Every structure is written in C-alpha cells, then in structure tokens.
Amino acid sequence: MGARMSMLKGANVPVPVRNVRVELGWRSGQGVPDVDASALLLDARTGKVRSDADFVFYNQPEHASGAVRHEGKHPEGDDTTDRLVVDLGGVEPSVERIILAASADGGTFGQVPGLHVRVLDAAAGTEIARYDSRDATVETAFILGEFYRRQGAWKFRAVGQGYASGLEGLATDFGITVDEPQHAASAPPAPFPAPPAPPAPAHHASPPARPAAPAAAPQPAPVRLTKVTLTKASPAVSLTKQGGTSGTMRVNLNWEVRKQFTGWGSKLGRAVPVHADLDLDLCALYELADGRKGVVQALGNAYGALHQPPYIHLDGDDRTGAQAGGENLTINLDRRNELRRVVIFVTIYEGARSFADLHATVTLQPQHGAPVDFSLDECTVPSTVCALALLTNQGGDLVVQREARYLVPERGVSPQRTIDHAYGWGMNWTPGRK
C-alpha cells in the first residue's frame, strides 16, 4: 500500500488494527528546535486524565497498563521521527480518547519544517493515516491528532490545535500537575517576638493538650517536564543539579541500522559487512573509591550487581537493538560515594566490522530527576568500540560527560583493552566469550 494523502483538519478514519505505531516526524537541521512526542489518555467522563500516570512522554515512557509506550527518536538523514506504540485493544475501558501531542524544545513550531504525524499498522508497517501541519507559527505545543472510541471501535482524527504555552500548558489543560521550577521568593520580614506569657501559678494544673490534627494524605509527586540533551558544545551535566541524587539510574542504549542490507558495503574504501544479526554489547569499566577496578559486560557473564560492589548491573543482552528496551545498565545512585569513575561503552560483538551506517541513542534516566540523553555522531573510522559516557565523582556529585568517542583497536587488541588504554584503567585482560 502506498502512502496516504494528508488528511484535512477535523477529518477522521477508522483504525482497523489493534496495534499501531505513531510516528511524529519533521525535518531537522540548523536552527530547528528539538521536537518531542507525547500522549495523554483521557477519561470518558471528565475529558481529562484520571491521574498524572495517564501522561506518556520522555520522562514517563510507558503507561501502567502497557497500552501506550514512548519509544524515542529515530533520525534518518535530515528527517527525524519520535515514536509511540499503542495497543488499542489493551486500553482501559474508562479511557475514551488518546491525545497525540508534540512539543518544541528551544523554539516554536513555525521553525519546524515538515511537521506531521503518521499512524501505521505496527505489524505490517502500512500507513493507516497521515496529517501534515502547515500553518504553525508561534506555537510551542501541538495536538496533531487523537484516537477516540465510537461504538466499540477506534478512529483517528486529525486535530491540528496549537498552544503557545508549551508542553506545560498543554499538560495542565488536561489535568496534569506539573513540577514548575522553584523561584526563590524574598523572605518576609521576621515578626517581632511576642512578650513571654506570665508564669502560671504553681497550684494550677496545666490545661490538657489539644489532640494533634490528623496528618494529611501525602500528595503524589508532580510530573517533571525537564530534560537534558548533551551536545559537543554542552557535553557535561551534574546529576545533583538535575535532582538525580538517590535511587537508581538506568542507562539505555538503542540503535538501528541506517541502511538494511546483508551484503558488503563500502566505507572510506573499506569493506564493511552489516548483517541482520548485528549484536552490540553495552559495557562499563568502573573504579571504586577504594581503588578496585573491573568491568561489567555480557562477555564472561560479568553482569555486576546493584546492591553490592560494583553497584552497577547489566540487565540483559539484547541482540537486536530494535526492541523497545534496547540494552540497559542500572547504577545504584544511593552508593554513588563508593564510585570514583565509570566509563560506559559499547562494543560490536558480531554482525559488523564498524559502527558505520548505525545510529545509536543513549539515555540516562535517574529514578528521581531529569533524563540525560544524547545521540552518537556518524562513525567515519573503522571502529568496533565506542566510549559513550564518562561518570566521575566530584565531591559526592556524579557528573555525566558525553564522550561519543569512536576508537580503532590495533590488530590483535580487544575492544575492552582499547578502552582500558584510552582511559588509563591498567587492568589485565584475558579472552572471554558469552
């Protein structure tokens, strides 16, 4: 099936499949703000979210029901898509509409060329609906479309409604409680102290104490909209400044092959095979505060541990990268004082001889605090190992530095030993397998 014509604003089409992929797309380039996709699940009765958990976006990537999931960005040349996956059959009965929204980070939608939304059959990849926004000006958030129920079936409607108040304004309109930045207010002048009460006569009994008021029920934490994208110009961030000082931090690596082929390609005059069974491994070199050093990796089943040294755990080994989860490391931030430095890196285990024609995205998601993400630059050298990020303990604060550094091992030297040499770890290495 070929691509559908763009829908008119207000038009609707039936959605005949249960599982769909939503692609919010635009043309990226110099001066174009970053764009983020989000979804709001609305109650049939109120037309608003039932709770803040009904907001799915980069800081809250999966709905509790599992029906809506934010998959993240996928650049392809000058085009970028931010993707959501929706299981319409798994949406709870009390949810009647799912709003599909976009927000611009660092500019307005008048600066975003080619803004559109596509609804695809998740299994077949065929296009069900498409809506192109052509009249954006000063808006910083947009409702591009929505899924809604009619007589037990789902439909998609093109909406095209803009907001000048950004993601915060859009979310607030639908009942989300947003964690706004705290501005320090000037303290009111201290009142004059009251004169001391005269002492009570010794023979008088003290009045009975008033019963304590019942404690108010704790309010759920508001939604945080902040995020940090590391770039060459701004490569480092303090986790403390982002609120990431406790709990755990998940490090996620996701990748895709820019060009799908199984033969031989050419890069810088070198033969570069890229196969469908590409296997990348997320790893970490660590140095603890007491001087102990080691590696966390799938090779040799060195998966680490979260609640004992090294306080870093590799969750699994994803051999496709196409899964929503990708590969994940978890770091115990409650034990950050016991970490001196950590280098997070990725190696090619099999399926390719370099990172050429691959696109990878790294996201560090603290349990409490803003996520930190960055993309890797295009690889122009025959590299099989890439240093992703360097974490250093600076007075109890973990500072994250984007490395995005492709290394080329010398003949007969392993990728792990190459990283070790580049960052001065000084460990002894033996061959391993998984």
mmCIF file of N, CA, C and O in Angstrom, residues 20 22-24 36-44 46-50 53-57 60 63 67-70 82-86 88 91 94-103 117-119 141-149 154-163 166-167 169-176:
data_model
loop_
_atom_site.group_PDB
_atom_site.id
_atom_site.type_symbol
_atom_site.label_atom_id
_atom_site.label_comp_id
_atom_site.label_asym_id
_atom_site.label_seq_id
_atom_site.Cartn_x
_atom_site.Cartn_y
_atom_site.Cartn_z
ATOM 1 N N VAL A 20 -0.806 -0.248 16.803
ATOM 2 C CA VAL A 20 -0.373 0.782 15.860
ATOM 3 C C VAL A 20 0.912 1.434 16.347
ATOM 4 O O VAL A 20 1.216 1.442 17.542
ATOM 5 N N VAL A 22 2.786 5.152 16.096
ATOM 6 C CA VAL A 22 2.576 6.564 15.773
ATOM 7 C C VAL A 22 3.950 7.196 15.563
ATOM 8 O O VAL A 22 4.810 7.121 16.439
ATOM 9 N N GLU A 23 4.138 7.812 14.394
ATOM 10 C CA GLU A 23 5.405 8.483 14.088
ATOM 11 C C GLU A 23 5.160 9.973 13.931
ATOM 12 O O GLU A 23 4.466 10.405 13.011
ATOM 13 N N LEU A 24 5.719 10.744 14.854
ATOM 14 C CA LEU A 24 5.683 12.201 14.744
ATOM 15 C C LEU A 24 6.981 12.597 14.051
ATOM 16 O O LEU A 24 8.060 12.287 14.551
ATOM 17 N N ASP A 36 9.366 16.741 20.611
ATOM 18 C CA ASP A 36 9.088 15.548 21.408
ATOM 19 C C ASP A 36 7.627 15.153 21.278
ATOM 20 O O ASP A 36 6.728 16.008 21.311
ATOM 21 N N ALA A 37 7.406 13.850 21.146
ATOM 22 C CA ALA A 37 6.046 13.308 21.080
ATOM 23 C C ALA A 37 5.567 12.933 22.471
ATOM 24 O O ALA A 37 6.360 12.530 23.330
ATOM 25 N N SER A 38 4.268 13.039 22.687
ATOM 26 C CA SER A 38 3.677 12.613 23.957
ATOM 27 C C SER A 38 2.239 12.173 23.712
ATOM 28 O O SER A 38 1.662 12.443 22.648
ATOM 29 N N ALA A 39 1.669 11.485 24.690
ATOM 30 C CA ALA A 39 0.281 11.020 24.600
ATOM 31 C C ALA A 39 -0.401 11.218 25.943
ATOM 32 O O ALA A 39 0.223 11.035 26.995
ATOM 33 N N LEU A 40 -1.664 11.613 25.905
ATOM 34 C CA LEU A 40 -2.464 11.762 27.118
ATOM 35 C C LEU A 40 -3.699 10.879 26.988
ATOM 36 O O LEU A 40 -4.437 10.969 26.005
ATOM 37 N N LEU A 41 -3.934 10.028 27.974
ATOM 38 C CA LEU A 41 -5.087 9.141 27.992
ATOM 39 C C LEU A 41 -6.198 9.818 28.787
ATOM 40 O O LEU A 41 -6.019 10.102 29.982
ATOM 41 N N LEU A 42 -7.324 10.092 28.144
ATOM 42 C CA LEU A 42 -8.370 10.911 28.752
ATOM 43 C C LEU A 42 -9.570 10.079 29.181
ATOM 44 O O LEU A 42 -10.019 9.175 28.467
ATOM 45 N N ASP A 43 -10.090 10.441 30.341
ATOM 46 C CA ASP A 43 -11.243 9.765 30.929
ATOM 47 C C ASP A 43 -12.515 10.091 30.141
ATOM 48 O O ASP A 43 -12.729 11.237 29.722
ATOM 49 N N ALA A 44 -13.368 9.095 29.951
ATOM 50 C CA ALA A 44 -14.606 9.281 29.181
ATOM 51 C C ALA A 44 -15.539 10.271 29.855
ATOM 52 O O ALA A 44 -16.294 10.994 29.192
ATOM 53 N N THR A 46 -14.716 12.868 32.267
ATOM 54 C CA THR A 46 -14.249 14.238 32.514
ATOM 55 C C THR A 46 -13.548 14.866 31.310
ATOM 56 O O THR A 46 -13.397 16.090 31.262
ATOM 57 N N GLY A 47 -13.087 14.066 30.361
ATOM 58 C CA GLY A 47 -12.315 14.602 29.249
ATOM 59 C C GLY A 47 -10.908 15.007 29.648
ATOM 60 O O GLY A 47 -10.203 15.671 28.889
ATOM 61 N N LYS A 48 -10.475 14.602 30.862
ATOM 62 C CA LYS A 48 -9.122 14.893 31.338
ATOM 63 C C LYS A 48 -8.466 13.596 31.801
ATOM 64 O O LYS A 48 -9.102 12.533 31.820
ATOM 65 N N VAL A 49 -7.192 13.680 32.162
ATOM 66 C CA VAL A 49 -6.500 12.490 32.658
ATOM 67 C C VAL A 49 -7.099 12.085 34.004
ATOM 68 O O VAL A 49 -7.599 12.924 34.752
ATOM 69 N N ARG A 50 -7.042 10.794 34.316
ATOM 70 C CA ARG A 50 -7.511 10.317 35.620
ATOM 71 C C ARG A 50 -6.475 10.603 36.704
ATOM 72 O O ARG A 50 -6.818 10.808 37.858
ATOM 73 N N ALA A 53 -0.378 9.697 35.927
ATOM 74 C CA ALA A 53 0.133 8.480 35.282
ATOM 75 C C ALA A 53 -0.414 8.309 33.871
ATOM 76 O O ALA A 53 0.119 7.503 33.093
ATOM 77 N N ASP A 54 -1.456 9.066 33.495
ATOM 78 C CA ASP A 54 -2.038 8.965 32.155
ATOM 79 C C ASP A 54 -1.305 9.825 31.126
ATOM 80 O O ASP A 54 -1.796 10.022 30.018
ATOM 81 N N PHE A 55 -0.146 10.350 31.497
ATOM 82 C CA PHE A 55 0.669 11.168 30.609
ATOM 83 C C PHE A 55 1.892 10.342 30.217
ATOM 84 O O PHE A 55 2.688 9.947 31.069
ATOM 85 N N VAL A 56 2.057 10.043 28.928
ATOM 86 C CA VAL A 56 3.181 9.241 28.448
ATOM 87 C C VAL A 56 4.088 10.150 27.624
ATOM 88 O O VAL A 56 3.648 10.711 26.614
ATOM 89 N N PHE A 57 5.345 10.292 28.060
ATOM 90 C CA PHE A 57 6.294 11.172 27.368
ATOM 91 C C PHE A 57 7.702 10.746 27.756
ATOM 92 O O PHE A 57 7.881 9.685 28.365
ATOM 93 N N GLN A 60 8.280 9.704 31.312
ATOM 94 C CA GLN A 60 7.348 8.687 31.798
ATOM 95 C C GLN A 60 6.978 7.826 30.589
ATOM 96 O O GLN A 60 5.891 7.938 30.042
ATOM 97 N N HIS A 63 2.895 3.639 29.906
ATOM 98 C CA HIS A 63 1.693 3.687 30.732
ATOM 99 C C HIS A 63 1.619 2.427 31.579
ATOM 100 O O HIS A 63 2.057 1.353 31.176
ATOM 101 N N ALA A 67 -0.450 -0.167 27.532
ATOM 102 C CA ALA A 67 -1.122 0.069 26.255
ATOM 103 C C ALA A 67 -0.453 1.159 25.421
ATOM 104 O O ALA A 67 -0.612 1.176 24.204
ATOM 105 N N VAL A 68 0.271 2.078 26.059
ATOM 106 C CA VAL A 68 0.921 3.171 25.330
ATOM 107 C C VAL A 68 2.374 3.253 25.792
ATOM 108 O O VAL A 68 2.648 3.250 26.993
ATOM 109 N N ARG A 69 3.284 3.345 24.826
ATOM 110 C CA ARG A 69 4.711 3.370 25.146
ATOM 111 C C ARG A 69 5.415 4.367 24.247
ATOM 112 O O ARG A 69 5.171 4.416 23.038
ATOM 113 N N HIS A 70 6.293 5.175 24.838
ATOM 114 C CA HIS A 70 7.114 6.122 24.078
ATOM 115 C C HIS A 70 8.424 5.433 23.733
ATOM 116 O O HIS A 70 9.167 5.013 24.617
ATOM 117 N N ASP A 82 9.830 10.812 16.181
ATOM 118 C CA ASP A 82 9.715 10.426 17.588
ATOM 119 C C ASP A 82 8.498 9.504 17.652
ATOM 120 O O ASP A 82 7.423 9.862 17.166
ATOM 121 N N ARG A 83 8.661 8.317 18.232
ATOM 122 C CA ARG A 83 7.674 7.268 18.046
ATOM 123 C C ARG A 83 6.959 6.866 19.329
ATOM 124 O O ARG A 83 7.553 6.818 20.409
ATOM 125 N N LEU A 84 5.678 6.550 19.150
ATOM 126 C CA LEU A 84 4.837 5.964 20.202
ATOM 127 C C LEU A 84 4.273 4.657 19.667
ATOM 128 O O LEU A 84 3.998 4.539 18.471
ATOM 129 N N VAL A 85 4.094 3.677 20.533
ATOM 130 C CA VAL A 85 3.430 2.425 20.173
ATOM 131 C C VAL A 85 2.175 2.312 21.021
ATOM 132 O O VAL A 85 2.219 2.523 22.238
ATOM 133 N N VAL A 86 1.037 2.007 20.378
ATOM 134 C CA VAL A 86 -0.244 1.958 21.081
ATOM 135 C C VAL A 86 -0.920 0.614 20.813
ATOM 136 O O VAL A 86 -1.092 0.219 19.660
ATOM 137 N N LEU A 88 -4.295 -0.565 21.075
ATOM 138 C CA LEU A 88 -5.655 -0.057 21.272
ATOM 139 C C LEU A 88 -6.534 -1.084 21.970
ATOM 140 O O LEU A 88 -7.438 -0.724 22.737
ATOM 141 N N VAL A 91 -6.222 -0.756 25.866
ATOM 142 C CA VAL A 91 -6.564 0.494 26.549
ATOM 143 C C VAL A 91 -7.734 0.238 27.509
ATOM 144 O O VAL A 91 -8.724 -0.400 27.140
ATOM 145 N N SER A 94 -12.240 2.788 30.700
ATOM 146 C CA SER A 94 -12.582 4.151 31.126
ATOM 147 C C SER A 94 -11.886 5.224 30.298
ATOM 148 O O SER A 94 -12.202 6.407 30.423
ATOM 149 N N VAL A 95 -10.936 4.827 29.450
ATOM 150 C CA VAL A 95 -10.246 5.788 28.584
ATOM 151 C C VAL A 95 -10.968 5.847 27.245
ATOM 152 O O VAL A 95 -11.106 4.841 26.561
ATOM 153 N N GLU A 96 -11.397 7.066 26.874
ATOM 154 C CA GLU A 96 -12.173 7.236 25.645
ATOM 155 C C GLU A 96 -11.360 7.860 24.523
ATOM 156 O O GLU A 96 -11.626 7.643 23.353
ATOM 157 N N ARG A 97 -10.344 8.680 24.894
ATOM 158 C CA ARG A 97 -9.540 9.365 23.889
ATOM 159 C C ARG A 97 -8.069 9.285 24.267
ATOM 160 O O ARG A 97 -7.721 9.270 25.450
ATOM 161 N N ILE A 98 -7.222 9.247 23.247
ATOM 162 C CA ILE A 98 -5.777 9.323 23.439
ATOM 163 C C ILE A 98 -5.272 10.469 22.573
ATOM 164 O O ILE A 98 -5.306 10.403 21.338
ATOM 165 N N ILE A 99 -4.857 11.546 23.230
ATOM 166 C CA ILE A 99 -4.349 12.732 22.539
ATOM 167 C C ILE A 99 -2.910 12.477 22.101
ATOM 168 O O ILE A 99 -2.080 11.993 22.890
ATOM 169 N N LEU A 100 -2.579 12.803 20.856
ATOM 170 C CA LEU A 100 -1.218 12.672 20.330
ATOM 171 C C LEU A 100 -0.646 14.072 20.137
ATOM 172 O O LEU A 100 -1.127 14.841 19.292
ATOM 173 N N ALA A 101 0.332 14.418 20.948
ATOM 174 C CA ALA A 101 0.812 15.803 21.005
ATOM 175 C C ALA A 101 2.294 15.897 20.657
ATOM 176 O O ALA A 101 3.037 14.917 20.710
ATOM 177 N N ALA A 102 2.707 17.109 20.307
ATOM 178 C CA ALA A 102 4.112 17.426 20.040
ATOM 179 C C ALA A 102 4.475 18.683 20.806
ATOM 180 O O ALA A 102 3.637 19.578 20.978
ATOM 181 N N SER A 103 5.717 18.760 21.268
ATOM 182 C CA SER A 103 6.196 19.980 21.921
ATOM 183 C C SER A 103 7.557 20.343 21.344
ATOM 184 O O SER A 103 8.356 19.468 21.014
ATOM 185 N N VAL A 117 2.206 13.774 11.453
ATOM 186 C CA VAL A 117 2.008 12.570 12.249
ATOM 187 C C VAL A 117 1.485 11.471 11.339
ATOM 188 O O VAL A 117 0.658 11.723 10.457
ATOM 189 N N ARG A 118 2.007 10.274 11.508
ATOM 190 C CA ARG A 118 1.559 9.106 10.751
ATOM 191 C C ARG A 118 1.128 8.016 11.718
ATOM 192 O O ARG A 118 1.758 7.822 12.767
ATOM 193 N N VAL A 119 0.067 7.299 11.355
ATOM 194 C CA VAL A 119 -0.388 6.135 12.107
ATOM 195 C C VAL A 119 -0.161 4.918 11.217
ATOM 196 O O VAL A 119 -0.651 4.870 10.088
ATOM 197 N N ALA A 141 3.561 23.961 21.427
ATOM 198 C CA ALA A 141 2.986 22.626 21.617
ATOM 199 C C ALA A 141 1.840 22.466 20.629
ATOM 200 O O ALA A 141 1.207 23.449 20.236
ATOM 201 N N PHE A 142 1.591 21.233 20.210
ATOM 202 C CA PHE A 142 0.582 20.975 19.195
ATOM 203 C C PHE A 142 -0.135 19.672 19.506
ATOM 204 O O PHE A 142 0.514 18.681 19.860
ATOM 205 N N ILE A 143 -1.448 19.660 19.381
ATOM 206 C CA ILE A 143 -2.181 18.400 19.310
ATOM 207 C C ILE A 143 -2.326 18.092 17.824
ATOM 208 O O ILE A 143 -3.050 18.780 17.106
ATOM 209 N N LEU A 144 -1.630 17.073 17.365
ATOM 210 C CA LEU A 144 -1.669 16.735 15.948
ATOM 211 C C LEU A 144 -2.854 15.833 15.617
ATOM 212 O O LEU A 144 -3.446 15.932 14.543
ATOM 213 N N GLY A 145 -3.181 14.932 16.529
ATOM 214 C CA GLY A 145 -4.295 14.028 16.269
ATOM 215 C C GLY A 145 -4.741 13.358 17.545
ATOM 216 O O GLY A 145 -4.209 13.609 18.634
ATOM 217 N N GLU A 146 -5.745 12.494 17.413
ATOM 218 C CA GLU A 146 -6.235 11.757 18.579
ATOM 219 C C GLU A 146 -6.888 10.453 18.120
ATOM 220 O O GLU A 146 -7.450 10.367 17.026
ATOM 221 N N PHE A 147 -6.778 9.432 18.966
ATOM 222 C CA PHE A 147 -7.583 8.221 18.822
ATOM 223 C C PHE A 147 -8.824 8.391 19.700
ATOM 224 O O PHE A 147 -8.722 8.905 20.821
ATOM 225 N N TYR A 148 -9.984 7.958 19.207
ATOM 226 C CA TYR A 148 -11.187 8.031 20.041
ATOM 227 C C TYR A 148 -12.085 6.841 19.728
ATOM 228 O O TYR A 148 -12.072 6.291 18.626
ATOM 229 N N ARG A 149 -12.888 6.457 20.731
ATOM 230 C CA ARG A 149 -13.783 5.306 20.581
ATOM 231 C C ARG A 149 -15.124 5.749 20.011
ATOM 232 O O ARG A 149 -15.686 6.771 20.423
ATOM 233 N N TRP A 154 -12.184 1.932 17.278
ATOM 234 C CA TRP A 154 -11.311 3.095 17.388
ATOM 235 C C TRP A 154 -11.216 3.827 16.053
ATOM 236 O O TRP A 154 -11.193 3.205 14.985
ATOM 237 N N LYS A 155 -11.146 5.160 16.147
ATOM 238 C CA LYS A 155 -10.928 6.008 14.983
ATOM 239 C C LYS A 155 -9.776 6.966 15.278
ATOM 240 O O LYS A 155 -9.422 7.203 16.443
ATOM 241 N N PHE A 156 -9.208 7.512 14.199
ATOM 242 C CA PHE A 156 -8.173 8.545 14.325
ATOM 243 C C PHE A 156 -8.700 9.829 13.706
ATOM 244 O O PHE A 156 -9.250 9.816 12.600
ATOM 245 N N ARG A 157 -8.532 10.950 14.418
ATOM 246 C CA ARG A 157 -8.959 12.250 13.920
ATOM 247 C C ARG A 157 -7.758 13.179 13.815
ATOM 248 O O ARG A 157 -6.917 13.243 14.730
ATOM 249 N N ALA A 158 -7.636 13.920 12.714
ATOM 250 C CA ALA A 158 -6.622 14.965 12.573
ATOM 251 C C ALA A 158 -7.107 16.204 13.318
ATOM 252 O O ALA A 158 -8.223 16.671 13.081
ATOM 253 N N VAL A 159 -6.300 16.732 14.229
ATOM 254 C CA VAL A 159 -6.746 17.848 15.085
ATOM 255 C C VAL A 159 -6.067 19.163 14.692
ATOM 256 O O VAL A 159 -6.722 20.140 14.337
ATOM 257 N N GLY A 160 -4.741 19.256 14.810
ATOM 258 C CA GLY A 160 -4.025 20.469 14.407
ATOM 259 C C GLY A 160 -4.291 21.674 15.277
ATOM 260 O O GLY A 160 -4.420 22.788 14.777
ATOM 261 N N GLN A 161 -4.349 21.477 16.604
ATOM 262 C CA GLN A 161 -4.596 22.585 17.536
ATOM 263 C C GLN A 161 -3.296 22.953 18.241
ATOM 264 O O GLN A 161 -2.634 22.096 18.818
ATOM 265 N N GLY A 162 -2.910 24.238 18.187
ATOM 266 C CA GLY A 162 -1.646 24.669 18.761
ATOM 267 C C GLY A 162 -1.796 25.361 20.098
ATOM 268 O O GLY A 162 -2.866 25.876 20.443
ATOM 269 N N TYR A 163 -0.705 25.372 20.858
ATOM 270 C CA TYR A 163 -0.625 26.049 22.160
ATOM 271 C C TYR A 163 0.636 26.905 22.164
ATOM 272 O O TYR A 163 1.700 26.437 21.739
ATOM 273 N N GLY A 166 3.448 25.849 25.478
ATOM 274 C CA GLY A 166 4.344 24.712 25.553
ATOM 275 C C GLY A 166 3.714 23.463 26.122
ATOM 276 O O GLY A 166 2.511 23.381 26.366
ATOM 277 N N LEU A 167 4.574 22.467 26.341
ATOM 278 C CA LEU A 167 4.110 21.185 26.875
ATOM 279 C C LEU A 167 3.478 21.367 28.246
ATOM 280 O O LEU A 167 2.492 20.701 28.579
ATOM 281 N N GLY A 169 1.744 23.971 29.371
ATOM 282 C CA GLY A 169 0.383 24.485 29.226
ATOM 283 C C GLY A 169 -0.573 23.433 28.717
ATOM 284 O O GLY A 169 -1.712 23.312 29.199
ATOM 285 N N LEU A 170 -0.125 22.645 27.742
ATOM 286 C CA LEU A 170 -0.978 21.588 27.198
ATOM 287 C C LEU A 170 -1.294 20.551 28.273
ATOM 288 O O LEU A 170 -2.448 20.155 28.461
ATOM 289 N N ALA A 171 -0.257 20.102 28.985
ATOM 290 C CA ALA A 171 -0.452 19.081 30.021
ATOM 291 C C ALA A 171 -1.378 19.589 31.127
ATOM 292 O O ALA A 171 -2.270 18.870 31.589
ATOM 293 N N THR A 172 -1.184 20.842 31.536
ATOM 294 C CA THR A 172 -2.009 21.411 32.604
ATOM 295 C C THR A 172 -3.465 21.491 32.178
ATOM 296 O O THR A 172 -4.374 21.237 32.982
ATOM 297 N N ASP A 173 -3.721 21.827 30.927
ATOM 298 C CA ASP A 173 -5.090 21.909 30.425
ATOM 299 C C ASP A 173 -5.840 20.595 30.561
ATOM 300 O O ASP A 173 -7.064 20.580 30.710
ATOM 301 N N PHE A 174 -5.112 19.492 30.478
ATOM 302 C CA PHE A 174 -5.756 18.181 30.567
ATOM 303 C C PHE A 174 -5.633 17.551 31.952
ATOM 304 O O PHE A 174 -5.848 16.363 32.119
ATOM 305 N N GLY A 175 -5.267 18.363 32.961
ATOM 306 C CA GLY A 175 -5.327 17.900 34.342
ATOM 307 C C GLY A 175 -4.039 17.371 34.920
ATOM 308 O O GLY A 175 -4.037 16.803 36.013
ATOM 309 N N ILE A 176 -2.905 17.564 34.221
ATOM 310 C CA ILE A 176 -1.621 17.108 34.746
ATOM 311 C C ILE A 176 -1.080 18.134 35.745
ATOM 312 O O ILE A 176 -1.142 19.338 35.512
#
